[in-house]
Amino acid sequence: MNKLDLNLKEVHNELVEFLRENFKKAGFSKAVLGLSGGIDSALVAYLLRDALGKENALAIMMPYKSSNPDSLNHAKLVVEDLKINSKTIEITDMIDAYFKNEKEATSLRMGNKMARERMSILFDYSSKENALVVGTSNKTEIYLGYSTQFGDSACAFNPIGDLYKTNVWELSRYLNIPKELIKEYKIMERKSAIKNIHYPVSMKEIEEAKRRFAIEELLILELGILKNRFIIENSNSKNYEVEGKKEKVREFLSQLTFNLTNAQKKVIKEIYDEISNGKIVNRLIQGDVGSGKTVVAMVMLIYMAENGYQGALMAPTEILANQHYLGIKERLEKIGLRVELLTSSIKGKKKNEILEDIANGDVDIVIGTHSLIEDDVIFKKLRLIVIDEQHRFGVNQRNKLREKGFLGNLLVMSATPIPRSLALSIYGDLDLSIIDELPPGRTPIKTKWIANDKDLEKMYNFIYKKVNDGNQAYFVAPLIETSDKMALKSVDKVSEEIERKFSNKKIGIIHGKMKAKEKDEVMLKFKNKEYDILIATTVIEVGIDVPASTIMTIYNAERFGLSALHQLRGRVGRGSKQSYCFLISNSTTENSKQRLSIMEETEDGFRIAEEDLKLRNSGEIFGLRQSGFSDLKFIDIIYDVKTIKLVRDECIKYLKEHKGEIENIYLKYDIEQKFSDIQAGN
């Protein structure tokens, strides 16, 4: 069977759906597989990640003393790439103990014994983890008799059992399994690529031509981004030193009522190490709501202040900036640091005094909004910039703030790794730190898809009881006003409905047409429990913590992207009480069903981001637009991750060899054209 016989996208989707259905039928949510370092088990691992999520796949590596060391290294590459759970169990002692008295044992006997021993281990762990054992044998191996009875053939089911070896290789290339496991493609010459993209003889030539232009496209993008980083990072040696004092950091941590998670400690160490090694930090911190990104940012701001440098934190709204300020002001003053708030509401004499003190270096940390990037804000020694809710700011906005501090370190935070954030981290503009651990004791939010009037009425009755018990509720609509063109819920229609059903409750309204001050006032009243219910649009997607809010209801949920739904859901569950999210939609399209089912299945923001990326698109790499068609024409950032990484590595190597200079004049011109608008501040 050759490459043209298979639609690889369809094969991938069918295998993923096959796994999901069979796991559901069997009543299991987790899988365990033996990861050998070969292409078959690597492919199955990728399929399990896509079907069940990275947290539900356990890869067990079981080397014997004579195993090729590269095999274990290749297996580890897969684990690292997928971020799945893994365990290494050395089987040498088990096998040698058995064959100690079997001196004449053949290699066939030993091979069969190893296969059965490995399967025995897998089934033991399937019992321990309440997981199913998934097989990794392809059709070619099965036909040729390479699988062992009661060994690798003893799995619960085998997703690649109907794929020949050639199919496995093609699907693996499609899914971008680490290049060390697959022979690298030869790149078509440009002249041939132009001819074949317009006048192809076969599908193979089309694919090779597209790949050639994809690599060229990435080369321009990556070199443009990395060139600027190369200049900054290699200009650092004489201009930037940190003594490494941490006493105030320790004092701050001792004030907290909780201990840092291991994930938080890991990210802090990553940033510490970069700074101590003289690097400029350029890092995206991703983590779900409640994972503790802000604490990590505060630790680093205190660390820089203790070592003689200023820090700034920019939030997208005044009320969120105020929340950050009030949350840390007292704690920072106790350890001898001065923090100030700078927003558009602060004016006149008070503002001038703050600006003067910032310029003199008397303010250690400044928290603010877009006001921080105004021309009259001048820092004396700004060295750390923190951007909260990264997806609310464009590249140029954060660059404008960064320019206020020579060689300023940059941390950007996002509660959900939305498509563009994922793209940026892949392309090299930002390094990536992930906080993938939630504090202990956090109660998962219960999410339910409401698809009919009967369930809708039950939902209203349930919410009424909860509000009566002192809980607060959000009701979110996709429109502000009723539209003749779209049969969607609007704030005014929802308001009428909620006022009828909750007539004795205090109801507030917030939407995008209100002035910033008005929105902040409404949110503050809701936080202070002056409202029981808040009717809103997506303006609440980024907002202050309201611990008493335990219910999120979203009308026409099919109209929202997965990341937006996840972000809205994150508005509840901030306190100790059980929280709920209701997704109202009577849509019957496959796309809607898929998205809403994912929301019911998981709270894992990283899996949700991956699914969102598949269903939407990357959006513009530069600028403010978050979704829609990417400004990349040939690269699919969902399936071309390995190609992106390969090109990125080559670009880094090239820039190091050429001391940051791009010698090819044509390539240099293309890069300048690509980045001209960005450099102009557009």
Tab-separated table of N, CA, C and O in Angstrom, residues 26-119:
chain	number	residue	atom	x	y	z
A	26	ALA	N	-15.418	0.457	27.340
A	26	ALA	CA	-14.812	-0.386	28.375
A	26	ALA	C	-14.887	0.240	29.764
A	26	ALA	O	-14.598	-0.427	30.770
A	27	GLY	N	-15.243	1.511	29.838
A	27	GLY	CA	-15.354	2.181	31.129
A	27	GLY	C	-14.028	2.631	31.711
A	27	GLY	O	-13.873	2.779	32.913
A	28	PHE	N	-13.038	2.853	30.821
A	28	PHE	CA	-11.713	3.300	31.258
A	28	PHE	C	-11.382	4.668	30.666
A	28	PHE	O	-11.882	5.035	29.589
A	29	SER	N	-10.542	5.414	31.361
A	29	SER	CA	-10.102	6.716	30.855
A	29	SER	C	-8.587	6.793	30.696
A	29	SER	O	-8.069	7.754	30.145
A	30	LYS	N	-7.858	5.754	31.198
A	30	LYS	CA	-6.398	5.771	31.150
A	30	LYS	C	-5.853	4.597	30.338
A	30	LYS	O	-6.494	3.554	30.238
A	31	ALA	N	-4.650	4.808	29.791
A	31	ALA	CA	-3.996	3.772	29.007
A	31	ALA	C	-2.567	3.588	29.482
A	31	ALA	O	-1.920	4.529	29.944
A	32	VAL	N	-2.064	2.360	29.340
A	32	VAL	CA	-0.659	2.070	29.609
A	32	VAL	C	-0.090	1.345	28.387
A	32	VAL	O	-0.756	0.508	27.786
A	33	LEU	N	1.108	1.715	27.979
A	33	LEU	CA	1.737	1.082	26.822
A	33	LEU	C	3.230	0.922	27.067
A	33	LEU	O	3.827	1.663	27.855
A	34	GLY	N	3.809	-0.077	26.391
A	34	GLY	CA	5.250	-0.243	26.421
A	34	GLY	C	5.878	0.624	25.340
A	34	GLY	O	5.521	0.526	24.168
A	35	LEU	N	6.800	1.495	25.733
A	35	LEU	CA	7.460	2.406	24.802
A	35	LEU	C	8.890	1.916	24.564
A	35	LEU	O	9.749	2.019	25.437
A	36	SER	N	9.122	1.382	23.381
A	36	SER	CA	10.394	0.717	23.101
A	36	SER	C	11.467	1.642	22.546
A	36	SER	O	12.656	1.328	22.597
A	37	GLY	N	11.035	2.776	21.976
A	37	GLY	CA	11.975	3.623	21.247
A	37	GLY	C	11.847	3.446	19.754
A	37	GLY	O	12.488	4.146	18.976
A	38	GLY	N	10.994	2.494	19.328
A	38	GLY	CA	10.727	2.277	17.914
A	38	GLY	C	9.581	3.134	17.420
A	38	GLY	O	8.864	3.782	18.203
A	39	ILE	N	9.355	3.101	16.130
A	39	ILE	CA	8.365	3.975	15.508
A	39	ILE	C	6.930	3.559	15.840
A	39	ILE	O	6.039	4.398	15.965
A	40	ASP	N	6.679	2.244	15.998
A	40	ASP	CA	5.321	1.768	16.254
A	40	ASP	C	4.789	2.253	17.601
A	40	ASP	O	3.691	2.807	17.693
A	41	SER	N	5.551	2.003	18.645
A	41	SER	CA	5.101	2.428	19.975
A	41	SER	C	5.057	3.946	20.083
A	41	SER	O	4.208	4.502	20.781
A	42	ALA	N	5.962	4.642	19.376
A	42	ALA	CA	5.927	6.110	19.357
A	42	ALA	C	4.620	6.598	18.751
A	42	ALA	O	3.956	7.493	19.291
A	43	LEU	N	4.217	6.008	17.627
A	43	LEU	CA	2.971	6.390	16.972
A	43	LEU	C	1.775	6.166	17.890
A	43	LEU	O	0.902	7.030	18.019
A	44	VAL	N	1.729	5.006	18.553
A	44	VAL	CA	0.618	4.715	19.467
A	44	VAL	C	0.570	5.730	20.610
A	44	VAL	O	-0.502	6.176	21.023
A	45	ALA	N	1.739	6.114	21.119
A	45	ALA	CA	1.795	7.115	22.188
A	45	ALA	C	1.187	8.436	21.732
A	45	ALA	O	0.426	9.082	22.470
A	46	TYR	N	1.493	8.852	20.509
A	46	TYR	CA	0.933	10.091	19.973
A	46	TYR	C	-0.585	9.984	19.810
A	46	TYR	O	-1.330	10.916	20.100
A	47	LEU	N	-1.049	8.845	19.347
A	47	LEU	CA	-2.488	8.639	19.187
A	47	LEU	C	-3.211	8.664	20.532
A	47	LEU	O	-4.301	9.231	20.659
A	48	LEU	N	-2.605	8.052	21.550
A	48	LEU	CA	-3.210	8.048	22.887
A	48	LEU	C	-3.273	9.461	23.465
A	48	LEU	O	-4.266	9.828	24.099
A	49	ARG	N	-2.208	10.244	23.243
A	49	ARG	CA	-2.224	11.640	23.706
A	49	ARG	C	-3.388	12.396	23.081
A	49	ARG	O	-4.133	13.112	23.779
A	50	ASP	N	-3.569	12.228	21.768
A	50	ASP	CA	-4.628	12.937	21.064
A	50	ASP	C	-6.014	12.450	21.469
A	50	ASP	O	-6.970	13.219	21.475
A	51	ALA	N	-6.121	11.159	21.790
A	51	ALA	CA	-7.429	10.585	22.124
A	51	ALA	C	-7.827	10.804	23.571
A	51	ALA	O	-8.989	11.100	23.873
A	52	LEU	N	-6.892	10.662	24.486
A	52	LEU	CA	-7.214	10.653	25.919
A	52	LEU	C	-6.658	11.839	26.693
A	52	LEU	O	-7.075	12.091	27.825
A	53	GLY	N	-5.709	12.566	26.099
A	53	GLY	CA	-5.034	13.630	26.838
A	53	GLY	C	-3.740	13.124	27.457
A	53	GLY	O	-3.636	11.957	27.841
A	54	LYS	N	-2.752	13.990	27.562
A	54	LYS	CA	-1.429	13.579	28.030
A	54	LYS	C	-1.440	13.032	29.448
A	54	LYS	O	-0.637	12.179	29.814
A	55	GLU	N	-2.386	13.510	30.270
A	55	GLU	CA	-2.422	13.071	31.663
A	55	GLU	C	-2.939	11.639	31.821
A	55	GLU	O	-2.788	11.034	32.893
A	56	ASN	N	-3.535	11.080	30.767
A	56	ASN	CA	-4.150	9.754	30.863
A	56	ASN	C	-3.358	8.659	30.156
A	56	ASN	O	-3.864	7.558	29.974
A	57	ALA	N	-2.156	8.961	29.747
A	57	ALA	CA	-1.308	7.959	29.092
A	57	ALA	C	-0.053	7.719	29.928
A	57	ALA	O	0.638	8.654	30.310
A	58	LEU	N	0.218	6.453	30.220
A	58	LEU	CA	1.422	6.079	30.956
A	58	LEU	C	2.303	5.223	30.050
A	58	LEU	O	1.910	4.138	29.628
A	59	ALA	N	3.480	5.720	29.737
A	59	ALA	CA	4.446	4.993	28.912
A	59	ALA	C	5.484	4.338	29.814
A	59	ALA	O	6.109	5.003	30.636
A	60	ILE	N	5.657	3.030	29.649
A	60	ILE	CA	6.626	2.300	30.462
A	60	ILE	C	7.762	1.807	29.560
A	60	ILE	O	7.539	1.105	28.575
A	61	MET	N	8.968	2.205	29.887
A	61	MET	CA	10.161	1.783	29.153
A	61	MET	C	10.826	0.660	29.925
A	61	MET	O	11.107	0.801	31.116
A	62	MET	N	11.083	-0.452	29.252
A	62	MET	CA	11.562	-1.658	29.930
A	62	MET	C	12.809	-2.204	29.248
A	62	MET	O	12.777	-3.236	28.581
A	63	PRO	N	13.938	-1.546	29.422
A	63	PRO	CA	15.165	-1.984	28.745
A	63	PRO	C	15.796	-3.223	29.390
A	63	PRO	O	15.654	-3.455	30.593
A	64	TYR	N	16.477	-3.992	28.559
A	64	TYR	CA	17.334	-5.090	29.009
A	64	TYR	C	18.786	-4.649	28.821
A	64	TYR	O	19.044	-3.726	28.041
A	65	LYS	N	19.754	-5.289	29.516
A	65	LYS	CA	21.143	-4.845	29.498
A	65	LYS	C	21.743	-4.771	28.095
A	65	LYS	O	22.640	-3.964	27.841
A	66	SER	N	21.230	-5.597	27.188
A	66	SER	CA	21.753	-5.584	25.826
A	66	SER	C	20.975	-4.667	24.889
A	66	SER	O	21.273	-4.590	23.698
A	67	SER	N	19.967	-3.989	25.402
A	67	SER	CA	19.173	-3.079	24.580
A	67	SER	C	20.041	-1.934	24.063
A	67	SER	O	20.948	-1.456	24.763
A	68	ASN	N	19.758	-1.487	22.867
A	68	ASN	CA	20.476	-0.358	22.282
A	68	ASN	C	20.181	0.912	23.096
A	68	ASN	O	19.017	1.272	23.275
A	69	PRO	N	21.202	1.613	23.625
A	69	PRO	CA	20.960	2.839	24.409
A	69	PRO	C	20.155	3.884	23.649
A	69	PRO	O	19.403	4.655	24.250
A	70	ASP	N	20.303	3.914	22.310
A	70	ASP	CA	19.545	4.870	21.503
A	70	ASP	C	18.037	4.639	21.618
A	70	ASP	O	17.251	5.584	21.533
A	71	SER	N	17.654	3.376	21.795
A	71	SER	CA	16.231	3.061	21.905
A	71	SER	C	15.608	3.765	23.100
A	71	SER	O	14.525	4.350	23.010
A	72	LEU	N	16.288	3.691	24.248
A	72	LEU	CA	15.794	4.360	25.449
A	72	LEU	C	15.784	5.873	25.256
A	72	LEU	O	14.831	6.553	25.658
A	73	ASN	N	16.815	6.416	24.632
A	73	ASN	CA	16.877	7.852	24.364
A	73	ASN	C	15.743	8.293	23.446
A	73	ASN	O	15.134	9.344	23.649
A	74	HIS	N	15.458	7.486	22.412
A	74	HIS	CA	14.362	7.809	21.507
A	74	HIS	C	13.013	7.760	22.227
A	74	HIS	O	12.137	8.593	21.990
A	75	ALA	N	12.847	6.776	23.101
A	75	ALA	CA	11.614	6.685	23.885
A	75	ALA	C	11.442	7.920	24.770
A	75	ALA	O	10.342	8.470	24.896
A	76	LYS	N	12.531	8.366	25.371
A	76	LYS	CA	12.493	9.555	26.222
A	76	LYS	C	12.147	10.804	25.414
A	76	LYS	O	11.495	11.723	25.921
A	77	LEU	N	12.599	10.866	24.156
A	77	LEU	CA	12.244	11.982	23.282
A	77	LEU	C	10.736	12.073	23.094
A	77	LEU	O	10.149	13.151	23.102
A	78	VAL	N	10.111	10.919	22.899
A	78	VAL	CA	8.660	10.867	22.731
A	78	VAL	C	7.962	11.360	23.998
A	78	VAL	O	7.030	12.163	23.945
A	79	VAL	N	8.407	10.859	25.154
A	79	VAL	CA	7.834	11.266	26.441
A	79	VAL	C	7.961	12.777	26.638
A	79	VAL	O	7.017	13.456	27.042
A	80	GLU	N	9.150	13.287	26.348
A	80	GLU	CA	9.414	14.718	26.502
A	80	GLU	C	8.535	15.546	25.577
A	80	GLU	O	7.994	16.573	25.966
A	81	ASP	N	8.385	15.083	24.339
A	81	ASP	CA	7.593	15.822	23.366
A	81	ASP	C	6.114	15.836	23.723
A	81	ASP	O	5.437	16.856	23.605
A	82	LEU	N	5.602	14.696	24.167
A	82	LEU	CA	4.182	14.574	24.472
A	82	LEU	C	3.816	15.039	25.874
A	82	LEU	O	2.639	15.289	26.153
A	83	LYS	N	4.813	15.107	26.767
A	83	LYS	CA	4.575	15.460	28.179
A	83	LYS	C	3.640	14.451	28.847
A	83	LYS	O	2.818	14.796	29.696
A	84	ILE	N	3.757	13.170	28.460
A	84	ILE	CA	2.961	12.119	29.080
A	84	ILE	C	3.699	11.552	30.287
A	84	ILE	O	4.895	11.758	30.465
A	85	ASN	N	2.958	10.836	31.130
A	85	ASN	CA	3.569	10.179	32.281
A	85	ASN	C	4.434	9.001	31.811
A	85	ASN	O	4.114	8.336	30.824
A	86	SER	N	5.507	8.733	32.535
A	86	SER	CA	6.393	7.655	32.116
A	86	SER	C	7.068	7.001	33.313
A	86	SER	O	7.148	7.581	34.391
A	87	LYS	N	7.554	5.801	33.076
A	87	LYS	CA	8.297	5.058	34.095
A	87	LYS	C	9.285	4.132	33.385
A	87	LYS	O	8.966	3.528	32.368
A	88	THR	N	10.499	4.048	33.927
A	88	THR	CA	11.513	3.147	33.382
A	88	THR	C	11.720	1.986	34.352
A	88	THR	O	12.025	2.193	35.529
A	89	ILE	N	11.531	0.762	33.855
A	89	ILE	CA	11.706	-0.439	34.673
A	89	ILE	C	12.736	-1.344	33.988
A	89	ILE	O	12.487	-1.883	32.910
A	90	GLU	N	13.875	-1.488	34.595
A	90	GLU	CA	14.936	-2.338	34.069
A	90	GLU	C	14.547	-3.805	34.280
A	90	GLU	O	14.255	-4.224	35.398
A	91	ILE	N	14.538	-4.622	33.193
A	91	ILE	CA	14.100	-6.017	33.308
A	91	ILE	C	15.272	-7.003	33.327
A	91	ILE	O	15.068	-8.221	33.357
A	92	THR	N	16.498	-6.499	33.325
A	92	THR	CA	17.681	-7.368	33.266
A	92	THR	C	17.688	-8.406	34.383
A	92	THR	O	17.868	-9.606	34.139
A	93	ASP	N	17.484	-7.958	35.628
A	93	ASP	CA	17.533	-8.876	36.767
A	93	ASP	C	16.444	-9.953	36.672
A	93	ASP	O	16.669	-11.117	37.020
A	94	MET	N	15.273	-9.572	36.218
A	94	MET	CA	14.160	-10.518	36.099
A	94	MET	C	14.488	-11.613	35.088
A	94	MET	O	14.282	-12.803	35.343
A	95	ILE	N	15.000	-11.202	33.925
A	95	ILE	CA	15.296	-12.154	32.850
A	95	ILE	C	16.495	-13.021	33.217
A	95	ILE	O	16.471	-14.253	33.059
A	96	ASP	N	17.545	-12.424	33.723
A	96	ASP	CA	18.764	-13.169	34.066
A	96	ASP	C	18.516	-14.167	35.186
A	96	ASP	O	19.094	-15.263	35.203
A	97	ALA	N	17.653	-13.803	36.137
A	97	ALA	CA	17.334	-14.707	37.241
A	97	ALA	C	16.663	-15.985	36.727
A	97	ALA	O	16.943	-17.095	37.204
A	98	TYR	N	15.789	-15.819	35.724
A	98	TYR	CA	15.100	-16.984	35.164
A	98	TYR	C	16.048	-17.878	34.378
A	98	TYR	O	16.007	-19.105	34.476
A	99	PHE	N	16.899	-17.259	33.563
A	99	PHE	CA	17.772	-18.037	32.679
A	99	PHE	C	19.108	-18.424	33.323
A	99	PHE	O	19.984	-18.964	32.661
A	100	LYS	N	19.234	-18.177	34.624
A	100	LYS	CA	20.469	-18.507	35.330
A	100	LYS	C	20.810	-19.984	35.192
A	100	LYS	O	21.971	-20.375	35.028
A	101	ASN	N	19.773	-20.811	35.296
A	101	ASN	CA	19.975	-22.261	35.210
A	101	ASN	C	19.581	-22.840	33.855
A	101	ASN	O	19.460	-24.042	33.697
A	102	GLU	N	19.341	-21.932	32.892
A	102	GLU	CA	18.995	-22.368	31.536
A	102	GLU	C	20.127	-21.962	30.598
A	102	GLU	O	19.978	-21.074	29.755
A	103	LYS	N	21.241	-22.611	30.727
A	103	LYS	CA	22.453	-22.210	30.030
A	103	LYS	C	22.334	-22.315	28.511
A	103	LYS	O	23.002	-21.593	27.771
A	104	GLU	N	21.496	-23.209	28.021
A	104	GLU	CA	21.400	-23.435	26.591
A	104	GLU	C	20.188	-22.741	25.967
A	104	GLU	O	19.764	-23.105	24.867
A	105	ALA	N	19.651	-21.774	26.662
A	105	ALA	CA	18.480	-21.063	26.155
A	105	ALA	C	18.811	-20.326	24.861
A	105	ALA	O	19.838	-19.657	24.758
A	106	THR	N	17.949	-20.477	23.859
A	106	THR	CA	18.157	-19.812	22.574
A	106	THR	C	17.738	-18.344	22.662
A	106	THR	O	17.009	-17.936	23.564
A	107	SER	N	18.175	-17.578	21.684
A	107	SER	CA	17.789	-16.167	21.635
A	107	SER	C	16.285	-16.013	21.436
A	107	SER	O	15.676	-15.050	21.900
A	108	LEU	N	15.670	-17.001	20.717
A	108	LEU	CA	14.225	-16.973	20.523
A	108	LEU	C	13.493	-17.102	21.856
A	108	LEU	O	12.559	-16.352	22.141
A	109	ARG	N	13.941	-18.071	22.678
A	109	ARG	CA	13.333	-18.249	23.997
A	109	ARG	C	13.491	-16.981	24.840
A	109	ARG	O	12.543	-16.546	25.495
A	110	MET	N	14.682	-16.412	24.816
A	110	MET	CA	14.931	-15.210	25.605
A	110	MET	C	14.082	-14.034	25.111
A	110	MET	O	13.525	-13.277	25.907
A	111	GLY	N	13.968	-13.909	23.790
A	111	GLY	CA	13.158	-12.835	23.227
A	111	GLY	C	11.695	-12.961	23.611
A	111	GLY	O	11.035	-11.976	23.981
A	112	ASN	N	11.186	-14.214	23.547
A	112	ASN	CA	9.797	-14.454	23.933
A	112	ASN	C	9.581	-14.181	25.423
A	112	ASN	O	8.558	-13.626	25.830
A	113	LYS	N	10.551	-14.599	26.233
A	113	LYS	CA	10.460	-14.376	27.678
A	113	LYS	C	10.428	-12.873	27.984
A	113	LYS	O	9.645	-12.416	28.822
A	114	MET	N	11.282	-12.096	27.310
A	114	MET	CA	11.309	-10.646	27.504
A	114	MET	C	9.969	-10.024	27.133
A	114	MET	O	9.439	-9.164	27.844
A	115	ALA	N	9.417	-10.447	25.987
A	115	ALA	CA	8.140	-9.891	25.535
A	115	ALA	C	7.029	-10.175	26.545
A	115	ALA	O	6.198	-9.313	26.852
A	116	ARG	N	7.015	-11.408	27.085
A	116	ARG	CA	5.977	-11.785	28.054
A	116	ARG	C	6.203	-11.108	29.405
A	116	ARG	O	5.239	-10.755	30.093
A	117	GLU	N	7.454	-10.950	29.785
A	117	GLU	CA	7.765	-10.258	31.031
A	117	GLU	C	7.311	-8.795	30.952
A	117	GLU	O	6.744	-8.255	31.902
A	118	ARG	N	7.581	-8.177	29.811
A	118	ARG	CA	7.166	-6.779	29.617
A	118	ARG	C	5.653	-6.643	29.657
A	118	ARG	O	5.117	-5.715	30.256
A	119	MET	N	4.956	-7.592	29.018
A	119	MET	CA	3.504	-7.530	29.033
A	119	MET	C	2.958	-7.759	30.439
A	119	MET	O	1.970	-7.154	30.853
